[in-house]
Amino acid sequence: MNIIVCAKEVVDVSEIKTDPKTNKPILQGIDKKISDIDKNAVEEGVRIKEKLGGKVTVLSVGPSEAREYIKELLAMGADEAKIIPYADTGDYNVVSTILAGAINNLGYDIILCGEASIDLFSGQTGPRLAQKLGIPQITYAKKLEPKEDTITADRDLGDKKVTMESSYPVLISVTKEINEPRLPSLMQILGAANKPIEVIAHSSLVSEETSVLERIDIKGVSMERKNIIYKDDIDDAIGKLVENLAKDGVLG
Amino acid sequence: MDFELTDNQKMIRNMVRDFAEKEIEPVAAELDEKEEYPHDILKKMAGLGLLGIIVPSEYGGAGLDTVSYAIVIEEISKRCASTGVVTSVHNSLVSDPILKYGTEEQKKKYLPLLATGEKIGAFSATEANAGTDLGAMETTAILDGDHYVINGSKMFITSGSEAGIHIVFAITDKEAGYRGVSAFIVESNTDGFEVGSIFEKMGINASLTAELIFKDMRVPKGNLLGQEGQGFKIALGTLDGGRIGIAAQAVGIAQRALEESIEYSQQRQQFGRPISKFQAIQWKIADMATNIEAARLLLHRAAFAKDQGGHFSKEAAMAKLFASETAVKAALEGVQIHGGYGYIKEYVVERLFRDAKITEIYEGTSEAQRMVIAKNLLQ
């Protein structure tokens, strides 16, 4: 089974603060990591390999210094990695075009992606990639049952649950609930140093980078307290509170 | 000159940080409260190779450098200082001397048991009347045929009641003073090995600290570590390495105090604004962070010096001295920044405050560290 997992380096969004004056996120000095859900995808890839045999290749479009983070995925059990340096990973159309270009040069049975990256959370790269490759896709998988010729996936669609089956090749995006990514042991971390990481220039993969995303601004969500205290009679107070919440559109 | 950690060191830090957050943090307060040894945590740590960090791969360990080791102890201690010291003693004070002074047979027999966590290690040197002055020990070992017969007792032994493998120090030649001390590898299932009291402590409550009693305990001659009379040298050399572990534990405690203080001070509102807006709090945070940074640099420098193979006694003593005093100060300020809440058990700074103090005492008091440093400078 040839398994490709797409993984993205992101800033650790839990550490981001916004500049109080401009309301823009301060990205300097923020730790980076592999997007959490992409780690779930790697874990699932390694589990499929453990069950059916084969090879797991990590593919990452992002800054080339991501080696340190990519090595973590190799320590988890991926066999090799290919990094395609590209500075602006925010445009899902460009990223999926680059990924498709790289994947076309590789053999594959399953492509695994996280349902979305934790930084921009567009959730579009996976589906666009499947469309560009012209292969079936299953999104939001929370359980996979891989067999020799087909794979079954339980999908969580919020209000309903669906089970789907596909032949290979197929692209599957996974949710965070699908598994608990393993922690590599010290020996596996040391072993990862010997696994190959190839750097591929993006210019060799796409002739025309069609950016579809126009970025107007990135701002933090400001949460200011109104500090209104309702002191009157309790029934009156509840009435006023509900009225004000409704006015603010907080109540449906 | 490069202050960056290597890729491997960063990956190890991230892995241990994740592990400690997921597996240690949820149980640390309870283990402390109930004075329960972290058996389950140690089992999981063994699976990740964390009980054989410095043991070479041919003996079942990861064979890592000392800076990586310091990183591991710091990250573990950030969440649980008790597990931190148990891990430090196991690696630094038991595996390390066997590796350095053991025969090939001893290494093959004991290092894999330690590296895989099948047995936990303890360093049994301290006695009721022999602390900093180890030469004053009274436990004796008398050669009788193929065995040494050991009699005496030991005090304040970390993991004493739980460990399967002990490095025991005893007098083989009463006339020779500190040159009459020898070291032995002792299995806890040896006849005559008894656990006495388990001490109730101020802090690091999950690391059980025991009294040991040896009554005509017969230890095979082949379990002598190094040569007869080499025990004092082994103890001092081993403690140099141990101090790197304790310095790392102290940096972990201090770092946690800082992180908790930053978070709390930004949330706690007094006089209509977060207390982090007050200069009184800002200066405390700035001083804590600066001292921690300095302590960590001394620690990594000492660890690096150990790996270079030369003399690192002064560096290790400086790192341990400064880091432990930093931990005590940081924990003290951490409680102060938390105000009344800091005195309540629900807040982690309360535990850090109790855990920090021991780092100034064990594996050489701050006074002993100053003696070591001065001796290195003035001899």
XYZ file of C-alpha atoms in Angstrom:
631
model
C 0.000 0.000 0.000
C 1.490 3.305 -1.074
C 0.320 5.911 1.406
C 0.906 9.634 1.018
C 0.164 11.974 3.894
C -0.016 15.727 3.385
C 1.229 17.654 6.405
C 1.613 21.353 7.001
C 3.817 23.364 9.310
C 1.779 25.999 11.146
C 2.264 28.505 13.947
C 1.067 27.280 17.317
C -2.227 29.180 17.269
C -2.753 28.724 20.996
C 0.226 31.018 21.583
C -0.817 33.831 19.249
C -1.530 37.198 20.778
C -2.828 40.250 18.975
C -1.336 43.699 18.987
C -3.776 45.732 21.103
C -3.380 48.800 18.865
C -3.696 47.269 15.389
C -5.556 44.082 16.397
C -3.171 42.180 14.102
C -1.767 38.829 15.241
C 1.834 38.925 16.459
C 3.547 36.014 14.724
C 7.155 36.777 15.644
C 8.660 34.397 18.154
C 5.663 32.056 18.101
C 6.565 28.359 18.140
C 5.779 26.334 15.073
C 4.560 22.795 14.795
C 2.900 20.325 12.469
C -0.824 21.058 12.274
C -2.478 18.815 14.862
C -4.940 17.074 12.556
C -2.179 16.327 10.039
C -0.528 14.325 12.823
C -3.734 12.304 13.092
C -3.453 11.683 9.334
C 0.150 10.491 9.737
C -0.850 8.226 12.626
C -3.630 6.719 10.509
C -1.210 6.234 7.613
C 1.258 4.416 9.852
C -1.544 2.219 11.216
C -2.633 1.291 7.683
C 0.978 0.430 6.847
C 1.223 -1.695 9.988
C -1.914 -3.573 8.940
C -1.424 -3.966 5.194
C 2.260 -3.243 4.669
C 3.638 -0.638 2.284
C 5.218 2.748 2.628
C 4.218 6.092 4.119
C 5.481 9.231 2.405
C 4.972 12.625 4.018
C 4.473 15.493 1.615
C 4.708 19.047 2.878
C 4.386 22.393 1.162
C 5.929 24.990 3.397
C 9.074 26.693 4.585
C 12.086 24.429 4.056
C 13.204 24.886 7.660
C 10.262 22.636 8.545
C 12.736 19.719 8.564
C 12.723 19.607 12.362
C 8.958 19.152 12.420
C 8.880 16.797 9.449
C 11.414 14.600 11.253
C 8.886 14.185 14.055
C 6.559 12.549 11.545
C 9.359 10.264 10.372
C 9.967 9.341 14.021
C 6.274 8.425 14.306
C 6.767 5.828 11.575
C 6.592 7.548 8.180
C 9.304 6.208 5.849
C 10.312 9.265 3.889
C 9.417 12.900 3.402
C 9.328 15.337 0.546
C 9.333 19.052 1.271
C 8.326 21.535 -1.363
C 9.443 24.964 -0.157
C 6.835 27.606 -0.782
C 6.513 30.713 1.329
C 2.809 31.491 1.198
C 0.896 28.382 2.201
C -2.304 30.363 2.740
C -3.731 29.873 -0.747
C -5.333 26.459 -0.905
C -5.591 26.527 -4.680
C -1.877 27.101 -5.122
C -0.990 24.552 -2.438
C -3.279 21.868 -3.869
C -1.878 22.515 -7.361
C 1.674 22.061 -6.083
C 0.701 18.924 -4.144
C -1.059 17.463 -7.195
C 2.030 18.126 -9.291
C 4.245 16.327 -6.806
C 1.856 13.417 -6.308
C 1.505 12.862 -10.049
C 5.176 11.906 -10.041
C 4.629 9.334 -7.283
C 2.701 6.098 -7.152
C -0.099 6.097 -4.616
C -3.077 4.151 -3.289
C -4.239 6.357 -0.426
C -3.726 10.055 0.160
C -4.453 11.183 3.701
C -4.994 14.771 4.823
C -6.166 16.421 8.009
C -9.717 17.762 7.635
C -8.197 21.257 7.837
C -5.054 22.984 9.075
C -5.338 24.575 12.507
C -4.113 27.969 11.327
C -6.498 28.965 8.535
C -8.930 26.044 8.791
C -10.229 26.365 5.242
C -10.574 22.610 4.829
C -10.183 23.063 1.082
C -6.747 21.738 0.241
C -7.716 18.051 0.483
C -10.881 18.223 -1.636
C -9.202 20.445 -4.245
C -6.291 18.038 -4.426
C -8.634 15.078 -5.067
C -10.382 17.050 -7.784
C -7.088 17.987 -9.456
C -5.942 14.359 -9.378
C -9.346 13.172 -10.561
C -9.745 10.582 -7.819
C -12.569 9.841 -5.366
C -12.483 11.465 -1.944
C -13.968 10.840 1.468
C -13.924 13.796 3.827
C -14.255 14.019 7.627
C -13.433 10.368 8.277
C -13.404 9.433 11.940
C -12.774 5.746 11.467
C -11.082 3.795 8.661
C -11.253 0.100 7.852
C -8.645 -0.537 5.150
C -8.724 -3.799 3.181
C -6.681 -5.046 0.235
C -9.006 -3.731 -2.492
C -11.305 -1.276 -0.767
C -11.436 1.010 2.222
C -14.438 1.797 4.414
C -14.763 5.084 6.262
C -17.159 6.315 8.933
C -17.812 9.993 8.382
C -19.016 12.419 10.954
C -21.229 15.064 9.366
C -22.432 16.626 12.559
C -26.137 15.807 12.416
C -25.647 12.467 10.676
C -23.153 9.689 10.414
C -22.389 8.052 7.084
C -20.340 5.001 6.179
C -18.707 5.019 2.751
C -16.598 2.602 0.784
C -14.132 3.363 -1.968
C -11.711 1.530 -4.211
C -8.119 2.758 -4.508
C -6.762 5.264 -5.217
C -8.661 7.534 -2.882
C -8.109 10.730 -0.923
C -9.349 10.740 2.647
C -9.425 13.660 5.057
C -9.531 12.671 8.709
C -10.878 14.352 11.832
C -9.087 14.793 15.132
C -11.218 12.081 16.730
C -9.917 9.332 14.447
C -6.978 8.425 16.675
C -4.455 9.557 19.256
C -1.138 10.231 17.468
C 1.656 8.210 19.043
C 4.632 9.777 20.776
C 7.859 8.513 19.236
C 10.362 6.906 21.592
C 13.916 8.236 21.946
C 15.124 5.398 19.715
C 12.570 6.246 17.025
C 13.604 9.899 17.192
C 17.230 8.899 16.692
C 16.214 6.517 13.869
C 14.387 9.307 12.032
C 17.724 10.979 11.314
C 18.489 8.212 8.794
C 15.229 8.489 6.869
C 15.350 10.418 3.581
C 14.013 13.960 3.271
C 13.931 15.245 -0.284
C 13.505 18.898 -1.129
C 11.674 19.529 -4.412
C 11.468 22.967 -6.045
C 7.874 24.065 -6.563
C 8.787 25.585 -9.909
C 9.258 22.075 -11.305
C 5.673 21.155 -10.429
C 3.481 24.041 -11.545
C 3.819 26.193 -14.576
C 1.187 28.652 -13.491
C 0.280 29.325 -9.917
C -3.290 30.398 -9.911
C -3.964 32.245 -6.722
C -7.675 32.424 -6.056
C -7.412 33.942 -2.629
C -7.374 37.641 -2.088
C -6.243 38.423 1.425
C -7.675 41.698 2.628
C -6.562 41.613 6.245
C -5.952 39.285 9.167
C -7.239 40.494 12.484
C -7.763 39.084 15.929
C -11.223 38.655 17.349
C -11.630 41.258 20.040
C -13.601 40.275 23.093
C -14.456 43.270 25.192
C -16.629 43.024 28.231
C -19.591 45.342 28.421
C -19.595 45.342 32.213
C -23.351 45.848 32.518
C -24.682 44.954 35.945
C -28.384 44.265 36.363
C -29.204 45.182 39.931
C -32.973 45.588 39.911
C -35.635 43.134 40.865
C -34.559 39.678 39.688
C -37.482 39.185 37.242
C -36.945 42.624 35.741
C -33.222 41.959 35.506
C -33.735 38.675 33.644
C -36.168 40.393 31.263
C -33.667 43.158 30.501
C -30.787 40.721 30.110
C -32.713 38.582 27.619
C -33.844 41.667 25.754
C -30.275 42.998 25.458
C -28.866 39.626 24.447
C -31.531 39.352 21.743
C -30.732 42.883 20.559
C -27.057 41.908 20.209
C -28.084 38.883 18.192
C -26.599 36.463 20.722
C -29.916 34.644 21.211
C -31.313 32.840 18.202
C 29.552 29.000 19.509
C 25.954 27.933 19.007
C 23.170 28.194 21.557
C 20.630 26.374 19.374
C 19.542 22.905 20.357
C 20.047 20.282 17.650
C 17.039 18.963 15.697
C 17.148 15.785 17.771
C 17.250 17.709 21.035
C 14.277 19.818 19.946
C 12.317 16.708 18.932
C 13.128 15.058 22.248
C 12.000 18.178 24.111
C 8.738 18.303 22.151
C 8.076 14.606 22.683
C 8.738 14.713 26.431
C 6.771 17.952 26.776
C 3.767 16.328 25.072
C 4.141 13.188 27.145
C 4.418 15.078 30.436
C 1.419 17.245 29.619
C -0.774 14.304 28.616
C 0.354 11.583 31.005
C 1.919 13.242 34.051
C 0.009 16.495 34.547
C -3.416 14.854 35.077
C -2.128 12.702 37.971
C 0.741 14.711 39.493
C -1.270 16.551 42.174
C -2.984 13.346 43.271
C 0.270 11.372 43.501
C 1.699 14.161 45.657
C -1.378 14.277 47.852
C -1.509 10.503 48.363
C 2.265 10.036 48.521
C 2.014 7.456 45.735
C 5.012 6.324 43.717
C 4.590 7.022 39.954
C 4.710 3.360 38.862
C 2.394 3.816 35.851
C 4.203 6.915 34.636
C 7.568 5.157 34.884
C 6.220 2.224 32.884
C 5.113 4.586 30.115
C 8.416 6.447 30.283
C 10.272 3.158 29.879
C 8.319 2.514 26.658
C 9.594 5.827 25.300
C 13.199 5.060 26.241
C 13.290 7.658 29.021
C 14.690 5.277 31.626
C 17.729 4.472 29.525
C 18.511 7.930 28.158
C 22.284 7.794 28.605
C 22.684 4.013 28.389
C 24.305 2.983 25.057
C 22.136 1.070 22.596
C 24.120 -2.168 23.024
C 22.776 -2.298 26.594
C 19.214 -1.448 25.586
C 19.292 2.320 26.034
C 19.044 5.332 23.730
C 22.689 6.367 24.167
C 21.945 10.070 24.166
C 24.081 13.051 25.118
C 23.847 14.748 28.520
C 22.204 17.917 27.148
C 19.320 15.750 25.884
C 19.225 14.125 29.297
C 18.961 17.542 30.999
C 16.136 18.493 28.636
C 14.210 15.322 29.536
C 14.571 15.868 33.300
C 13.543 19.520 32.990
C 10.389 18.706 31.027
C 9.378 15.856 33.363
C 10.031 17.975 36.473
C 7.927 20.829 35.117
C 4.921 18.583 35.607
C 6.087 16.432 38.528
C 9.310 17.081 40.428
C 8.961 13.688 42.161
C 9.042 11.784 38.880
C 11.879 14.107 37.880
C 14.127 13.083 40.768
C 13.254 9.390 40.448
C 14.279 9.551 36.774
C 17.394 11.542 37.570
C 18.589 9.138 40.274
C 17.809 6.142 38.069
C 19.825 7.488 35.127
C 22.560 9.606 36.742
C 23.265 7.849 40.010
C 22.706 4.215 39.060
C 23.053 3.572 35.309
C 25.879 6.089 34.925
C 28.276 4.634 37.558
C 27.622 1.076 36.316
C 28.438 2.298 32.820
C 31.559 4.109 33.997
C 32.960 1.750 36.625
C 31.193 -1.573 35.975
C 32.752 -4.692 34.476
C 31.438 -5.867 31.110
C 29.544 -8.596 32.954
C 27.911 -6.097 35.315
C 26.973 -3.826 32.423
C 25.413 -6.695 30.462
C 23.480 -7.903 33.469
C 22.203 -4.658 34.983
C 22.074 -1.911 32.337
C 19.341 -3.557 30.199
C 17.198 -4.097 33.326
C 17.547 -0.402 34.169
C 17.198 0.926 30.611
C 13.975 -0.976 29.981
C 12.569 0.032 33.370
C 12.233 -3.554 34.511
C 14.107 -2.433 37.621
C 14.277 1.064 39.042
C 17.581 2.242 40.493
C 18.457 3.795 43.856
C 21.671 5.348 45.186
C 22.166 4.207 48.737
C 24.954 6.297 50.232
C 23.491 8.659 52.853
C 23.314 7.515 56.478
C 21.871 8.986 59.648
C 25.285 10.381 60.601
C 26.819 10.661 57.150
C 25.282 13.217 54.818
C 27.601 15.777 53.229
C 30.389 14.035 55.170
C 30.064 10.693 53.377
C 33.363 9.491 54.843
C 31.637 9.216 58.223
C 29.511 6.281 57.093
C 29.197 3.294 59.403
C 27.812 0.547 57.164
C 30.408 -2.205 56.803
C 31.149 -4.848 54.180
C 33.332 -7.769 55.200
C 34.623 -10.284 52.690
C 33.597 -13.840 53.551
C 34.509 -16.348 50.858
C 32.754 -15.384 47.612
C 30.521 -12.826 49.275
C 30.673 -9.517 51.071
C 28.580 -9.447 54.221
C 27.028 -5.990 54.570
C 25.629 -4.620 57.832
C 24.292 -1.153 58.582
C 21.561 1.220 57.551
C 20.916 3.972 55.019
C 18.813 7.098 55.257
C 16.737 9.290 52.892
C 17.086 6.939 49.914
C 15.068 8.146 46.913
C 12.989 5.228 45.539
C 14.517 3.170 48.381
C 11.414 1.066 48.917
C 10.625 0.664 45.193
C 13.984 0.202 43.498
C 15.209 -3.220 42.397
C 18.846 -2.232 41.952
C 20.834 -0.228 44.496
C 24.308 1.215 44.449
C 25.252 0.664 48.098
C 28.292 2.215 49.742
C 29.974 0.522 52.702
C 33.282 0.500 54.590
C 35.582 -2.362 53.598
C 38.608 -1.014 55.492
C 37.969 0.866 58.737
C 41.561 2.031 59.067
C 41.722 3.657 55.634
C 39.256 6.498 56.252
C 37.474 7.599 53.078
C 39.829 5.347 51.106
C 38.158 2.446 52.881
C 34.743 2.993 51.243
C 33.604 0.567 48.516
C 30.592 0.520 46.186
C 28.365 -2.488 45.480
C 25.539 -3.310 43.111
C 22.831 -4.780 45.331
C 19.553 -6.335 44.241
C 16.699 -5.530 46.589
C 15.603 -9.178 46.750
C 18.883 -10.116 48.493
C 18.400 -11.776 51.894
C 19.069 -9.289 54.666
C 17.846 -6.276 52.638
C 15.038 -4.565 54.536
C 13.082 -1.387 54.042
C 12.654 0.602 57.267
C 10.628 3.808 57.560
C 9.182 5.657 54.596
C 9.661 9.300 55.500
C 6.873 11.866 55.410
C 8.286 14.881 53.630
C 7.604 18.547 52.937
C 7.558 17.999 49.160
C 8.419 15.641 46.287
C 5.922 13.368 47.995
C 5.475 10.949 45.101
C 9.159 10.002 45.223
C 9.148 7.640 48.162
C 12.125 8.248 50.421
C 13.114 5.319 52.582
C 15.352 4.055 55.318
C 17.161 0.828 54.424
C 18.470 -1.745 56.865
C 21.085 -4.346 55.943
C 21.380 -7.360 58.263
C 24.094 -9.827 57.303
C 23.223 -9.113 53.682
C 25.392 -11.349 51.514
C 26.334 -9.730 48.215
C 28.320 -11.724 45.630
C 31.948 -10.632 45.289
C 31.274 -10.039 41.615
C 28.922 -7.199 42.540
C 31.707 -4.991 43.856
C 31.600 -1.873 41.656
C 35.096 -0.739 40.704
C 37.884 -1.667 43.106
C 37.791 -2.053 46.874
C 38.424 1.359 48.398
C 37.302 3.167 45.219
C 33.819 3.854 46.628
C 34.412 7.419 47.719
C 35.795 8.359 44.312
C 32.840 6.630 42.624
C 30.382 8.461 44.892
C 31.873 11.888 44.220
C 32.243 11.296 40.489
C 28.688 10.001 40.268
C 27.285 12.928 42.240
C 28.942 15.347 39.800
C 26.697 13.821 37.126
C 23.738 13.652 39.491
C 23.985 17.382 40.053
C 23.256 17.934 36.377
C 20.027 15.975 36.916
C 19.061 17.967 40.008
C 19.919 21.249 38.281
C 17.603 20.168 35.465
C 14.883 19.291 37.964
C 15.301 22.725 39.566
C 15.108 24.503 36.196
C 11.903 22.564 35.481
C 10.327 23.616 38.778
C 11.377 27.252 38.245
C 10.136 27.304 34.644
C 6.742 26.000 35.751
C 6.538 28.647 38.466
C 7.253 31.291 35.828
C 4.674 29.953 33.361
C 1.988 29.690 36.040
C 2.807 33.213 37.258
C 2.618 34.715 33.772
C -0.734 33.088 33.120
C -2.217 33.967 36.492
C -0.991 37.557 36.492
C -2.613 38.176 33.120
C -5.956 36.847 34.299
C -6.146 38.093 37.859
C -7.839 41.469 37.973
C -7.284 43.883 40.838
C -8.006 47.606 40.825
C -9.672 47.183 37.448
C -6.789 45.684 35.525
C -4.722 42.508 35.312
C -2.036 42.445 37.996
C 0.526 41.927 35.191
C 0.055 45.649 34.478
C 1.654 46.499 37.817
C 5.383 47.072 37.868
C 5.722 45.153 41.140
C 4.592 41.982 39.338
C 6.461 42.773 36.112
C 9.774 43.016 37.952
C 9.215 39.718 39.690
C 8.457 38.036 36.352
C 11.485 39.658 34.690
C 13.811 38.530 37.480
C 12.409 35.002 37.481
C 12.808 34.665 33.719
C 16.349 36.063 33.749
C 17.495 33.750 36.520
C 15.908 30.729 34.823
C 17.626 31.559 31.547
C 20.975 31.842 33.359
C 20.360 28.599 35.257
C 19.512 26.729 32.057
C 22.654 28.041 30.339
C 24.806 26.869 33.271
C 23.010 23.525 33.170
C 23.513 22.950 29.448
C 27.105 24.132 29.742
C 27.781 21.591 32.516
C 26.032 18.841 30.522
C 28.092 19.731 27.457
C 31.292 19.690 29.551
C 30.441 16.196 30.829
C 30.059 14.962 27.247
C 33.458 16.385 26.327
C 34.916 13.869 28.746
C 36.953 16.241 30.876
C 36.598 17.483 34.438
C 33.154 19.035 34.957
C 32.861 19.045 38.728
C 32.924 22.843 39.062
C 30.488 23.365 36.194
C 28.023 20.826 37.626
C 28.261 22.334 41.119
C 27.684 25.855 39.754
C 24.682 24.697 37.714
C 23.178 22.832 40.676
C 23.808 25.683 43.113
C 22.400 28.393 40.895
C 19.486 26.374 39.520
C 18.330 25.187 42.942
C 18.472 28.682 44.413
C 16.632 29.939 41.343
C 13.939 27.283 41.822
C 13.393 28.258 45.459
C 13.202 31.963 44.598
C 10.921 31.376 41.602
C 8.562 29.155 43.592
C 8.485 31.702 46.422
C 7.662 34.533 44.018
C 5.190 32.292 42.209
C 3.219 31.871 45.428
C 3.498 35.613 46.148
C 2.172 36.544 42.700
C -0.770 34.170 43.231
C -1.508 35.839 46.575
C -3.991 33.934 48.729
C -4.662 31.462 45.913
C -0.998 30.518 45.874
C -1.356 29.193 49.389
C -4.192 26.891 48.345
C -3.420 23.328 47.254
C -5.589 23.660 44.150
C -2.924 25.905 42.608
C 0.225 24.205 41.355
C 2.562 26.878 42.789
C 1.777 25.540 46.266
C 3.304 22.180 45.276
C 6.222 23.870 43.468
C 6.995 25.802 46.652
C 7.219 22.572 48.686
C 9.102 20.712 45.932
C 11.697 23.414 45.252
C 13.414 23.443 48.649
C 14.897 19.949 48.439
C 16.926 20.896 45.347
C 19.103 23.061 47.646
C 19.697 20.083 49.920
C 20.040 16.713 48.230
C 22.938 15.474 46.117
C 25.043 18.037 47.942
C 23.690 21.049 49.839
C 24.242 24.553 48.471
C 26.997 24.855 51.068
C 28.658 21.699 49.694
C 28.391 23.066 46.142
C 30.186 26.223 47.230
C 32.879 24.062 48.823
C 33.326 22.170 45.546
C 33.444 25.361 43.501
C 35.903 27.063 45.885
C 38.108 23.981 46.019
C 38.289 23.954 42.222
C 39.253 27.618 42.177
C 41.666 27.729 45.098
C 43.519 24.438 45.015
